[in-house]
Coordinates of C-alpha atoms in Angstrom, one line a residue:
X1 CA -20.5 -11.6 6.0
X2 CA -21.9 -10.8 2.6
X3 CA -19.7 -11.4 -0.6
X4 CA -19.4 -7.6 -1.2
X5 CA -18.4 -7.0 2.6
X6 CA -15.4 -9.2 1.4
X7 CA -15.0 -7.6 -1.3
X8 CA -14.8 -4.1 0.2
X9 CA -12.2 -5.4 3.1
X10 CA -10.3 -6.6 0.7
X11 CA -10.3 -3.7 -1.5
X12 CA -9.3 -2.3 1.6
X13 CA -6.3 -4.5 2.2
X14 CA -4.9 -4.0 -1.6
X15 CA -5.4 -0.3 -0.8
X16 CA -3.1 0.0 2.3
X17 CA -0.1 -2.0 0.7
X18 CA -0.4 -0.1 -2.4
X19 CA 0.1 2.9 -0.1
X20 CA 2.9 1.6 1.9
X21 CA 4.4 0.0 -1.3
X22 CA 4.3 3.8 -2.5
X23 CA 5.9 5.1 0.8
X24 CA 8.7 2.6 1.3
X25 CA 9.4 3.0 -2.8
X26 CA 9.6 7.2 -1.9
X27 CA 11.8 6.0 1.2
X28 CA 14.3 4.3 -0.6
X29 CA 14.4 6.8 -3.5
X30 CA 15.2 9.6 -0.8
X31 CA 18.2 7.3 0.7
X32 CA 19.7 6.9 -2.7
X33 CA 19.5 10.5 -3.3
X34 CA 21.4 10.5 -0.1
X35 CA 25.8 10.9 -0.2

């Protein structure tokens, strides 16, 4: 593969844990909100 392939997977990848970074952050916010 071509270097920007690469870079574009791995853009990819940093995407994807951003977002699931975001929704286990939103997760845990909504148990402490919890009694």
């Amino acid at each position: 593969r071509d270097r920007r392939a690469d870079y574009e997977a791995a853009a990819q990848r940093r995407a994807a844990v951003a977002d699931m970074a975001r929704k286990a952050d939103e997760a845990l916010r909504a148990a402490e909100d919890r009694p």
